[in-house]
Structures are given as C-alpha cells and as structure tokens.
Amino acid sequence: MTLEDIGDVLEIHKSTVSRAIRDKYLRVPSGCVLFRSLFTTGIVSSDGNGDVSRNTVKTKLKELVAVEDKKKPWSDEQLAGLLQDAGMPISRRTVAKYRMELGIGGVFQRKDG
C-alpha cells in the first residue's frame, strides 16, 4: 500500500498523509515501528493504471527467476525487459538492487552446469 492509496481513500493529497505520519510510531508486540515503514513506494506502471508497489515488482522478479532456464539464466537486462512487458518499467540497475535485496544471486550464481 502506498501513501497515494491512503490519500485516495481519504480524499487528500499523499503529501498530507506523509506529513501526518512523519515521526510517528506504532507499538506492536515486538516493539515500535515507524509508520512510514508500513508503506511501500510506488513505481508508475507502463499501462497507466496507477502505481505498482516495490513489493509487487520484487514478487514478480522472484517468480521470473524461479521459472527461468537454469542452464541459461536471464541477465538483469533481460529481467528488466520481462518486467517491462509485465507493465513494471524498471531499470537494469533497479533489477540488480532488488535481486540483491531478495538474496538472489547474479547470472553466474544461478547457473547450473
């Protein structure tokens, strides 16, 4: 969920939501969390149907890596193209960043044989 999603529901601008939650914490059983950490940032979808969350892109990236040919895994550039085709336009560098955050190795680490 993005700040814009909350703003749309409340019929206020996302910057107003951002100011309202700035420096605010939520107490949970495991401690306190910053409200801002509960929201994802959005990536504008290529089909013009609003934002796609980072988590959605990361999930799709995991799915793509799971089904790739292990003898010839896709490069970050190829993964970026596949994500673009799925309506998630991100750069090769962003693919590499998300891949590292997910603990997914590069082409040579993912290659079998």
Coordinates of C-alpha atoms in Angstrom, one line a residue, residues 18-110:
S18 CA 3.2 11.9 4.6
R19 CA 3.2 14.9 6.9
A20 CA 0.6 13.3 9.2
I21 CA 2.7 10.1 9.7
R22 CA 6.1 11.8 9.9
D23 CA 8.0 10.8 13.1
K24 CA 5.0 8.7 14.3
Y25 CA 5.4 5.2 15.6
L26 CA 3.1 2.2 16.1
R27 CA 3.5 0.0 19.1
V28 CA 3.4 -3.7 18.2
P29 CA 4.2 -6.8 20.4
S30 CA 7.7 -6.9 19.1
G31 CA 8.4 -3.2 19.8
C32 CA 7.8 0.0 17.9
V33 CA 7.8 0.5 14.2
L34 CA 7.9 3.7 12.2
F35 CA 4.6 4.3 10.4
R36 CA 6.4 5.1 7.2
S37 CA 7.9 1.6 7.1
L38 CA 4.4 0.2 6.7
F39 CA 4.1 1.8 3.2
T40 CA 5.7 0.9 0.0
T41 CA 6.9 3.2 -2.7
G42 CA 5.2 3.0 -6.0
I43 CA 6.5 2.6 -9.5
V44 CA 4.4 4.0 -12.3
S45 CA 3.0 1.2 -14.3
S46 CA 3.6 1.3 -18.1
D47 CA -0.1 0.6 -18.8
G48 CA -1.1 3.9 -17.0
N49 CA -3.2 2.1 -14.4
G50 CA -1.5 3.7 -11.4
D51 CA 1.4 2.7 -9.3
V52 CA 2.9 -0.8 -8.7
S53 CA 4.5 -1.3 -5.3
R54 CA 8.1 -2.3 -4.9
N55 CA 6.9 -5.5 -3.2
T56 CA 4.8 -6.4 -6.3
V57 CA 7.8 -5.9 -8.5
K58 CA 10.0 -8.0 -6.2
T59 CA 7.4 -10.8 -6.1
K60 CA 7.3 -10.8 -9.9
L61 CA 11.1 -10.8 -10.0
K62 CA 11.2 -13.9 -7.7
E63 CA 8.6 -15.6 -10.0
L64 CA 10.7 -14.9 -13.1
V65 CA 13.9 -16.3 -11.6
A66 CA 12.0 -19.4 -10.3
V67 CA 10.9 -20.3 -13.8
E68 CA 14.0 -19.4 -15.8
D69 CA 16.1 -21.9 -17.6
K70 CA 18.9 -22.7 -15.0
K71 CA 21.3 -23.6 -17.8
K72 CA 20.9 -20.1 -19.3
P73 CA 19.5 -17.8 -16.6
W74 CA 18.3 -14.3 -17.6
S75 CA 20.6 -11.3 -17.2
D76 CA 19.4 -8.3 -15.2
E77 CA 18.8 -6.5 -18.6
Q78 CA 16.6 -9.4 -19.8
L79 CA 14.7 -9.5 -16.4
A80 CA 14.1 -5.7 -16.8
G81 CA 12.7 -6.3 -20.2
L82 CA 10.4 -9.1 -18.9
L83 CA 9.2 -6.8 -16.1
Q84 CA 8.6 -4.0 -18.6
D85 CA 6.5 -6.5 -20.6
A86 CA 4.5 -7.2 -17.4
G87 CA 3.8 -3.4 -17.0
M88 CA 6.6 -2.8 -14.5
P89 CA 9.1 -0.5 -16.1
I90 CA 12.3 -0.5 -14.0
S91 CA 16.0 -0.2 -15.0
R92 CA 18.6 -2.9 -15.1
R93 CA 20.2 -1.3 -12.0
T94 CA 17.0 -1.5 -10.1
V95 CA 16.6 -5.1 -11.0
A96 CA 20.1 -5.8 -9.7
K97 CA 19.3 -3.9 -6.5
Y98 CA 16.0 -5.8 -5.9
R99 CA 17.7 -9.1 -6.7
M100 CA 20.4 -8.4 -4.1
E101 CA 17.8 -7.4 -1.5
L102 CA 16.0 -10.7 -2.2
G103 CA 19.2 -12.7 -1.8
I104 CA 19.1 -13.8 -5.4
G105 CA 22.5 -14.3 -7.0
G106 CA 23.7 -13.0 -10.3
V107 CA 23.6 -15.0 -13.6
F108 CA 26.7 -17.0 -12.7
Q109 CA 25.5 -17.9 -9.2
R110 CA 22.1 -19.0 -10.6

